[in-house]
CSV table of C-alpha atoms and ligand atoms in Angstrom, one decimal:
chain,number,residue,atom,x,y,z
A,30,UNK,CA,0.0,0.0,0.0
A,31,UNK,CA,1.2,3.5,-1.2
A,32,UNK,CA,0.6,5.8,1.6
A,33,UNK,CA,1.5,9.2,3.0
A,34,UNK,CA,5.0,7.7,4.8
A,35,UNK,CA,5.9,5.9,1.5
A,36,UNK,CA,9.5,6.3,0.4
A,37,UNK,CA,10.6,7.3,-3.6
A,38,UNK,CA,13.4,5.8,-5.2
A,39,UNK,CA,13.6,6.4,-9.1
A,40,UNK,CA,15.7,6.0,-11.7
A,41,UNK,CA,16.5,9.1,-14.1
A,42,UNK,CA,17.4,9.1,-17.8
A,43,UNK,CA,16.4,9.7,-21.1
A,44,UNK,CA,15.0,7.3,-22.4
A,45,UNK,CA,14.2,5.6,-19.4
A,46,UNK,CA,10.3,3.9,-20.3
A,47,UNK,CA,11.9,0.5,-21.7
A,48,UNK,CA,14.2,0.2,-18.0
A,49,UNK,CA,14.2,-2.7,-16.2
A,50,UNK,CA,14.9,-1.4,-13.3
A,51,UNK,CA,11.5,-0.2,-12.2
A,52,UNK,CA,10.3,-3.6,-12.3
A,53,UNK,CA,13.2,-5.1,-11.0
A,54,UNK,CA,13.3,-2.9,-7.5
A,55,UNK,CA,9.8,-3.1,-7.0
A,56,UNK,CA,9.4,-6.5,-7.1
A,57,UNK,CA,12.5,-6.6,-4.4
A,58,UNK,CA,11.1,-4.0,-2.4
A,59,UNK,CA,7.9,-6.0,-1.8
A,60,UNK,CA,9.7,-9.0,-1.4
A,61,UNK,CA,11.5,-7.4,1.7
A,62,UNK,CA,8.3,-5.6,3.0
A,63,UNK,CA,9.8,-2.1,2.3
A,64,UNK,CA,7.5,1.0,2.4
A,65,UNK,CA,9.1,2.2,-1.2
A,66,UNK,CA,8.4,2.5,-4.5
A,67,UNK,CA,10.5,3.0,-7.1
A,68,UNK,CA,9.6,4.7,-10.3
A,69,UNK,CA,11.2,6.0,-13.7
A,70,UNK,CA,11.4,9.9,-14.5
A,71,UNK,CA,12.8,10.8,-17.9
A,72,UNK,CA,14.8,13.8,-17.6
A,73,UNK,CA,16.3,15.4,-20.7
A,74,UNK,CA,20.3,16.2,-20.8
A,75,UNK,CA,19.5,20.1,-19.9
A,76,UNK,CA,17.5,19.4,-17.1
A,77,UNK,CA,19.9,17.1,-14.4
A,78,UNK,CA,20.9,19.9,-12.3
A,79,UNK,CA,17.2,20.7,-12.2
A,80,UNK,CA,15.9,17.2,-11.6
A,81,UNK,CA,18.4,17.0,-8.8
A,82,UNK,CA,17.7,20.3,-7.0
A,83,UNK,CA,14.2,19.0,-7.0
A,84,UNK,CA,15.6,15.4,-5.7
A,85,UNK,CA,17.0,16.8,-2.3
A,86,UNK,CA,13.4,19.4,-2.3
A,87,UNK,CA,11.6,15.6,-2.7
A,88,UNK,CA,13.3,13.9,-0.2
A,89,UNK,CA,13.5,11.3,-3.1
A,90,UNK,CA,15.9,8.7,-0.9
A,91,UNK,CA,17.9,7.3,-3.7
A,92,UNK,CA,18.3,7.0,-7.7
A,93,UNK,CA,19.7,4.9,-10.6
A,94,UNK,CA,21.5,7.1,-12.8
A,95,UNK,CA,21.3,6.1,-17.1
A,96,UNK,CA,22.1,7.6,-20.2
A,97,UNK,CA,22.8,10.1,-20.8
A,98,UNK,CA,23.5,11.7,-16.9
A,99,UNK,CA,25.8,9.2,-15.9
A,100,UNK,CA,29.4,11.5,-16.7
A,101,UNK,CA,27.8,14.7,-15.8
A,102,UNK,CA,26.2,13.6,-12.4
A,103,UNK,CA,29.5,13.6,-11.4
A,104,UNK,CA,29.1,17.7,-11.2
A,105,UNK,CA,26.1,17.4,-9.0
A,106,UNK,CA,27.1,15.6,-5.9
A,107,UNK,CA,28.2,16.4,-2.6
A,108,UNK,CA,30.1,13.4,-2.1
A,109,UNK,CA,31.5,11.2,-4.7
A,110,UNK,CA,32.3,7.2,-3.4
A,111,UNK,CA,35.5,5.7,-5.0
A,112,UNK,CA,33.5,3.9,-7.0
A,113,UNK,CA,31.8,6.7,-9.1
A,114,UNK,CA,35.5,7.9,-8.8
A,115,UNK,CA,37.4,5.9,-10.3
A,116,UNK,CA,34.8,4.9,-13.5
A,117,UNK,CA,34.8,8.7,-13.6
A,118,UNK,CA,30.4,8.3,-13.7
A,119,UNK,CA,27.6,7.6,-11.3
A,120,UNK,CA,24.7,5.3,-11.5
A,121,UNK,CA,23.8,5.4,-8.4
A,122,UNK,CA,22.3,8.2,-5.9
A,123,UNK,CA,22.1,8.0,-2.6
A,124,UNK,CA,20.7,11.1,-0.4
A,125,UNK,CA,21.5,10.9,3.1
A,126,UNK,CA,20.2,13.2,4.6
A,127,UNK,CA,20.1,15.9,1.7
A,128,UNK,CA,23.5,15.4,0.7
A,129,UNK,CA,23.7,13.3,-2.4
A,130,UNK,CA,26.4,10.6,-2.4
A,131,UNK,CA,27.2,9.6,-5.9
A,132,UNK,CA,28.2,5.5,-6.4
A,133,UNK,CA,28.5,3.3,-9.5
A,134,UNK,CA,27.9,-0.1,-8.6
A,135,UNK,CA,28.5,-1.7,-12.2
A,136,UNK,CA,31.8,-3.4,-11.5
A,137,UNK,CA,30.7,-4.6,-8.4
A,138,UNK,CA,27.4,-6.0,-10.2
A,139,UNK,CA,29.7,-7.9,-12.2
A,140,UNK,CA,31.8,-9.4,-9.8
A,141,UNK,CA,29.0,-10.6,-7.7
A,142,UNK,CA,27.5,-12.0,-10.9
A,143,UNK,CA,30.6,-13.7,-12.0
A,144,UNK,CA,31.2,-14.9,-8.8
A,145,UNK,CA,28.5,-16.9,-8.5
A,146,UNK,CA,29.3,-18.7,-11.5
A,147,UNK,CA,32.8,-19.0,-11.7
A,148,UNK,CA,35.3,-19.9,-8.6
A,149,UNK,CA,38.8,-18.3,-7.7
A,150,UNK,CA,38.5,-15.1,-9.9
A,151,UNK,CA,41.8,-13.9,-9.0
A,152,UNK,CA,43.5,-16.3,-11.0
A,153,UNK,CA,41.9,-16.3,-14.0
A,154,UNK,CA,42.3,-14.4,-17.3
A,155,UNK,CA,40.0,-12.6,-18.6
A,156,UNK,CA,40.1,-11.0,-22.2
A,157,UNK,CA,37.6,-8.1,-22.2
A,158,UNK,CA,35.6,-6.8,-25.5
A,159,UNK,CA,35.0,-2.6,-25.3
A,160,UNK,CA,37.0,0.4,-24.0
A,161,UNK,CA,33.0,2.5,-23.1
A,162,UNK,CA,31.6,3.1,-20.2
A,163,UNK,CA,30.6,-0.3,-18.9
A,164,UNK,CA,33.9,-2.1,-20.0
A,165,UNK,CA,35.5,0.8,-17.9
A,166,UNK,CA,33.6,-0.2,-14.5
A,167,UNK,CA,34.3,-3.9,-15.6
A,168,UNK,CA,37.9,-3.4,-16.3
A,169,UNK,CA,38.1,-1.9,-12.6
A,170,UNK,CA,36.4,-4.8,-10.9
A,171,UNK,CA,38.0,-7.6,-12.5
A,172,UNK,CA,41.8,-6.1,-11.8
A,173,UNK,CA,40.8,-5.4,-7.9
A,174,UNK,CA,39.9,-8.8,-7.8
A,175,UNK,CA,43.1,-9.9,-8.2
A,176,UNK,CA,42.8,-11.6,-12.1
A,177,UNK,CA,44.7,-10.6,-15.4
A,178,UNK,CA,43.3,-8.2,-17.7
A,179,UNK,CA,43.1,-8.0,-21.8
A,180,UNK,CA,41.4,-5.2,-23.7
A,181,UNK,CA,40.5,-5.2,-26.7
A,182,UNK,CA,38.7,-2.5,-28.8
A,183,UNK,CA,37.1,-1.5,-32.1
A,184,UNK,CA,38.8,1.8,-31.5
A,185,UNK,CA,42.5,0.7,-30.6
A,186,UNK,CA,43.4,4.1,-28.7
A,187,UNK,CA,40.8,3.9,-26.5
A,188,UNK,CA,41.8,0.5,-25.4
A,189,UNK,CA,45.3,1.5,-25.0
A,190,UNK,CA,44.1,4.6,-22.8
A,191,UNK,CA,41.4,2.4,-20.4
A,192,UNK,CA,44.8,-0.7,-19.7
A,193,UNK,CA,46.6,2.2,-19.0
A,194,UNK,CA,44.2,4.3,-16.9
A,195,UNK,CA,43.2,0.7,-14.8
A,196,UNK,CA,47.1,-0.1,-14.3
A,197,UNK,CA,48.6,3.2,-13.6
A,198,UNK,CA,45.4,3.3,-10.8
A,199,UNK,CA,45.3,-0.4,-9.3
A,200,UNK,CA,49.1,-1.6,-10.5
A,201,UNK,CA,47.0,-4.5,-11.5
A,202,UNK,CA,48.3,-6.7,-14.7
A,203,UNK,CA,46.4,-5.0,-17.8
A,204,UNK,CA,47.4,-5.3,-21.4
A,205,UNK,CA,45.8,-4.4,-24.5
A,206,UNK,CA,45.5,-5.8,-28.0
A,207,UNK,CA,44.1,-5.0,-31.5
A,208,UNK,CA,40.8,-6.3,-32.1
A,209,UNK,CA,41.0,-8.7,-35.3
A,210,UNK,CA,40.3,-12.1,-35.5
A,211,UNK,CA,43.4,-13.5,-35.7
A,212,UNK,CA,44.7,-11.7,-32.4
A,213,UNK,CA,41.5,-12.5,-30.3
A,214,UNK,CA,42.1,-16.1,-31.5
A,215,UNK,CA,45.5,-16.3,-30.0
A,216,UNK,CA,44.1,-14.5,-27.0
A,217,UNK,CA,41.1,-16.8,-26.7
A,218,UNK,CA,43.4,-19.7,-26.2
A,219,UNK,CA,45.2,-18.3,-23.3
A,220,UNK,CA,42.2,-17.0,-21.6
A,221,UNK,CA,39.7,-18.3,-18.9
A,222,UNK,CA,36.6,-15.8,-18.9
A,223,UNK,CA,35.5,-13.7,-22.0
A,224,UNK,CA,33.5,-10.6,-21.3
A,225,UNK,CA,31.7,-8.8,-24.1
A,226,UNK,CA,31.0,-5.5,-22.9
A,227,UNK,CA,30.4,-3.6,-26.9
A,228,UNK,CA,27.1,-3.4,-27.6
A,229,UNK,CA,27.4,-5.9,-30.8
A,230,UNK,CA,24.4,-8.5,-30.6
A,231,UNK,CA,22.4,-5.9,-28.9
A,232,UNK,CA,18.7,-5.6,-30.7
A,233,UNK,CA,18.0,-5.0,-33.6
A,234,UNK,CA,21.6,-6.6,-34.6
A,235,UNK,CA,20.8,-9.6,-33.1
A,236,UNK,CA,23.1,-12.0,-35.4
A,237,UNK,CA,26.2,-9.9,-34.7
A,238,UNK,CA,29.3,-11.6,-32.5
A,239,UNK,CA,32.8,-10.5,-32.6
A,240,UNK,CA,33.8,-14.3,-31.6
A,241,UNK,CA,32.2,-17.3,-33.1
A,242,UNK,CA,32.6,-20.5,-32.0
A,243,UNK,CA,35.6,-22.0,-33.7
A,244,UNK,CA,37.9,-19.3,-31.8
A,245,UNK,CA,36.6,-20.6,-28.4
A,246,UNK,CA,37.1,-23.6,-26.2
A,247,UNK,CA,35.2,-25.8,-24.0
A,248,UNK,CA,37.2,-24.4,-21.0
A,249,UNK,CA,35.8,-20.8,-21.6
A,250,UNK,CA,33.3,-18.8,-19.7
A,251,UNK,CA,31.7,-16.6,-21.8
A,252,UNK,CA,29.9,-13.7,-20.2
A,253,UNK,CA,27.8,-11.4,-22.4
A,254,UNK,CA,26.6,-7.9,-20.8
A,255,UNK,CA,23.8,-7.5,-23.7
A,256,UNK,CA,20.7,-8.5,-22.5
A,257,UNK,CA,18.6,-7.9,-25.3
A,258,UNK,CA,18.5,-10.6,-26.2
A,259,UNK,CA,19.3,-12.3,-23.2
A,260,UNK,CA,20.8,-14.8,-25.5
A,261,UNK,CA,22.9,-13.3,-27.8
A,262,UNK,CA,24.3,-15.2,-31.1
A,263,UNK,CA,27.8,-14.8,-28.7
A,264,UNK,CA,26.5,-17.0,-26.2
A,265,UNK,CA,24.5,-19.5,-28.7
A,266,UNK,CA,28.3,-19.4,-30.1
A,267,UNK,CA,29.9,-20.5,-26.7
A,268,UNK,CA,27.2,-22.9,-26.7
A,269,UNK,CA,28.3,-24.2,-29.7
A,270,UNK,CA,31.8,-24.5,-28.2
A,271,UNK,CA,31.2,-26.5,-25.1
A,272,UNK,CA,31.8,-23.3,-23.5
A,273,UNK,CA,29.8,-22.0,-20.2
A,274,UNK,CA,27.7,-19.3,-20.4
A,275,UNK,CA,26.6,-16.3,-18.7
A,276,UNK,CA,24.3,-13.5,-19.7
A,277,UNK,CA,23.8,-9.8,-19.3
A,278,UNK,CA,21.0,-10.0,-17.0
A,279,UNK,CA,24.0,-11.3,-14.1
A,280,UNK,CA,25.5,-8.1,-14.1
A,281,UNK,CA,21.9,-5.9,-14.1
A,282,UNK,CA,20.4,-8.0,-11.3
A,283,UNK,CA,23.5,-7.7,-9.3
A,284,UNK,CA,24.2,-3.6,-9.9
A,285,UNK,CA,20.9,-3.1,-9.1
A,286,UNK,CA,21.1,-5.3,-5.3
A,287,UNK,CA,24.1,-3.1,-5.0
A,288,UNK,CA,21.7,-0.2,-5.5
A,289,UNK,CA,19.0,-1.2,-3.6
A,290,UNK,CA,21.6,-2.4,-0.3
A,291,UNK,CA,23.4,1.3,-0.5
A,292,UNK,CA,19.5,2.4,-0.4
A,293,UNK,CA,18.4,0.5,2.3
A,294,UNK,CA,20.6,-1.4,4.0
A,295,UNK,CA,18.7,-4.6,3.3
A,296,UNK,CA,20.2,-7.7,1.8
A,297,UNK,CA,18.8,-8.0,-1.8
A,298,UNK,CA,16.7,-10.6,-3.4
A,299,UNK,CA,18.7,-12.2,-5.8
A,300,UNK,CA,15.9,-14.2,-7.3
A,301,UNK,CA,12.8,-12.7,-7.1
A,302,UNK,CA,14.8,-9.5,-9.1
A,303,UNK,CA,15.9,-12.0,-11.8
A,304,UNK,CA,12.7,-13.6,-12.2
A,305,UNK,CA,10.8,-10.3,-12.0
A,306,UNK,CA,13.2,-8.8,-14.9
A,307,UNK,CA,12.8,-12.5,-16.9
A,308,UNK,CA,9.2,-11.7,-17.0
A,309,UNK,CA,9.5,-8.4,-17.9
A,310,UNK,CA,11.9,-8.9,-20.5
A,311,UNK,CA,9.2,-11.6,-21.6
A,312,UNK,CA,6.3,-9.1,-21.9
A,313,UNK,CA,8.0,-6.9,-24.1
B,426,NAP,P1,29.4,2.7,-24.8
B,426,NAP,O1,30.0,3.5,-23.7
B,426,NAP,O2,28.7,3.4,-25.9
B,426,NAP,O3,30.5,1.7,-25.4
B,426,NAP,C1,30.1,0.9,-26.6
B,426,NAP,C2,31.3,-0.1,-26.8
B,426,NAP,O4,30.9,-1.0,-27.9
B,426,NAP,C3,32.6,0.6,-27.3
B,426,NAP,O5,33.7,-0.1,-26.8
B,426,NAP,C4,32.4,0.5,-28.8
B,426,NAP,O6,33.7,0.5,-29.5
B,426,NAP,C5,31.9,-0.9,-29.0
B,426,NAP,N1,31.2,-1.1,-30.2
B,426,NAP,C6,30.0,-0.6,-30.6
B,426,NAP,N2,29.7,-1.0,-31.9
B,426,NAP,C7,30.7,-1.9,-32.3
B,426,NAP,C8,30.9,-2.6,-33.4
B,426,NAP,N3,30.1,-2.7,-34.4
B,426,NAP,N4,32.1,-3.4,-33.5
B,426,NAP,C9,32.9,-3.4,-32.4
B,426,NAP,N5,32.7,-2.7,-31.3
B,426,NAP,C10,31.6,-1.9,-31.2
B,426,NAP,O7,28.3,1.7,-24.2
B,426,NAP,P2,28.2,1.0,-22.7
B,426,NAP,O8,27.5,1.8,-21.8
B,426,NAP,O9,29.6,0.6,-22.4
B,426,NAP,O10,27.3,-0.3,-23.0
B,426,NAP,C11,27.8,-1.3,-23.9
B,426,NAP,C12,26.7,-2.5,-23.9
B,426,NAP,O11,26.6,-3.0,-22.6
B,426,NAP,C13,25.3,-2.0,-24.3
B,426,NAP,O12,24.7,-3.0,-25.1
B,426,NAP,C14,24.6,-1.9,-23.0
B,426,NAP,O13,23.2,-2.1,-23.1
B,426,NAP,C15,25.2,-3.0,-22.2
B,426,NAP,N6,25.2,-2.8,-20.7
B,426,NAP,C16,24.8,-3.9,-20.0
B,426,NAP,C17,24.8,-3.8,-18.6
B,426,NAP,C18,24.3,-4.9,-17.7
B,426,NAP,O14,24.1,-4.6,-16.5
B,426,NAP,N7,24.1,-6.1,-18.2
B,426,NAP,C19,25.3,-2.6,-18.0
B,426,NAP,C20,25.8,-1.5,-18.8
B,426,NAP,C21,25.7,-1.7,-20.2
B,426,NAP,P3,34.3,1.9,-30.0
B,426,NAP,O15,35.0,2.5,-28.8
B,426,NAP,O16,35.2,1.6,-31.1
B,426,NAP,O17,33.2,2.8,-30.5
């Protein structure tokens, strides 16, 4: 029941009426008996410092951050937690108080997703596809956690600057190589987990994969961050290989229990958010 004491979270973006996240939250916050709801406002690129003024007038307890606000929410908050530091953009608001505390809980939502699947991350390697904003959060986690990072990237440079940025910050292990398909089939061989984290395979370009399944190996994980479709032809390629699977809805679940533990201190639902972004996914 919505009443008089009931607490707004929201998620701000634009476009933001095909998120998951609405669905995903609310079916969590019922779950844990929460007095909040959690609803979508699209707010246009102009408008941020606007919509946050208003935030902190609202006493709106918390937000998920999208395109295109994530970089410049940076500007707007009184407290910025290393983890919206260091990817340099914030999907994540919490206000405590009236001051807003700026988070991005993307590389975390991977780790915990890859975690569950695959044991003893630190001593993996793990050859990563993209140099954007998610690979950036990814590249992050997967360092801290102690395993061996590969980029690779349509646009070379930018590879070369995000291995550089992650290993001058972390002094993790971080290389970066050309993205052909000779290289990545070199690289495939010597690596444990393969993250795609480019938006190729993402709808409508649904029979798009940078790796097919003669460059990959039984012993591969193969983790793909699209999740429309939630199986992309990369993972019915890794299929194809023997190779285990994982797809982009690990990751979405898991930055959004982030979210939703920074916002209330609860532990999340792991299932009932998957299943509740399954079926929305379904409905579309
Ligand atoms: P972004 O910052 O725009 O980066 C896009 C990346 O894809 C860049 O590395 C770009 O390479 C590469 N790319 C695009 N088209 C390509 C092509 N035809 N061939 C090779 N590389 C190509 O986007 P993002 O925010 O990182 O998001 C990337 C994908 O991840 C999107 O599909 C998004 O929906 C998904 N995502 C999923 C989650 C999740 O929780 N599962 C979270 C965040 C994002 P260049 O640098 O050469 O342009």
């Amino acid at each position: 029941m919505i009443s008089g004491k009931t607490n707004v979270l929201a998620i701000i973006g634009n476009p933001v009426e095909h998120s998951l996240s609405p669905c995903m939250q609310n079916a969590a916050l019922k779950e844990l008996g929460l007095d909040y709801v959690y609803l979508a406002f699209p707010v246009r690129e102009e408008s941020l410092a606007e919509a946050l003024t208003g935030f902190t007038a609202l006493g709106i307890k918390g937000a998920n951050v999208t395109i295109p606000h994530k970089i410049n929410a940076l500007n707007y908050m009184d407290e910025l937690h290393e983890s919206a530091e260091k990817v340099g953009a914030v999907n994540t608001i919490k206000n405590d108080s009236g001051e807003l505390i700026g988070f991005n809980t993307d590389g975390e939502g991977m780790l915990r997703s890859l975690r569950n699947e695959v044991s003893e991350i630190e001593s993996k390697s793990v050859l990563l596809l993209g140099a954007g904003g998610a690979a950036r959060a990814i590249g992050f986690s997967i360092v801290e956690a102690g395993a061996s990072l590969t980029i690779s990237n349509r646009t070379a440079s930018k590879a070369k600057k995000l291995a550089e940025t992650i290993s001058g910050q972390t002094k993790g292990d971080v290389r970066q190589v050309e993205l052909s398909k000779k290289v990545l089939i070199d690289e495939i061989k010597n690596s444990d987990i393969l993250i795609n984290a480019t938006s190729v395979g993402m709808e409508p370009n649904t029979d798009e994969t940078l790796v097919s399944a003669d460059m990959m190996h039984s012993d591969l994980i193969v983790n793909d961050i699209v999740y429309k479709p939630l199986k992309t032809k990369l993972l019915e390629e890794a299929e194809k290989a023997g190779a285990k699977t994982i797809d982009g809805l690990g990751m979405l679940v898991h930055q959004g229990a982030t979210s939703l533990e920074i916002w209330t201190g609860e532990k999340a639902p792991i299932k009932v958010m998957r299943k509740a972004t399954e079926n929305a996914i379904k409905e579309e």
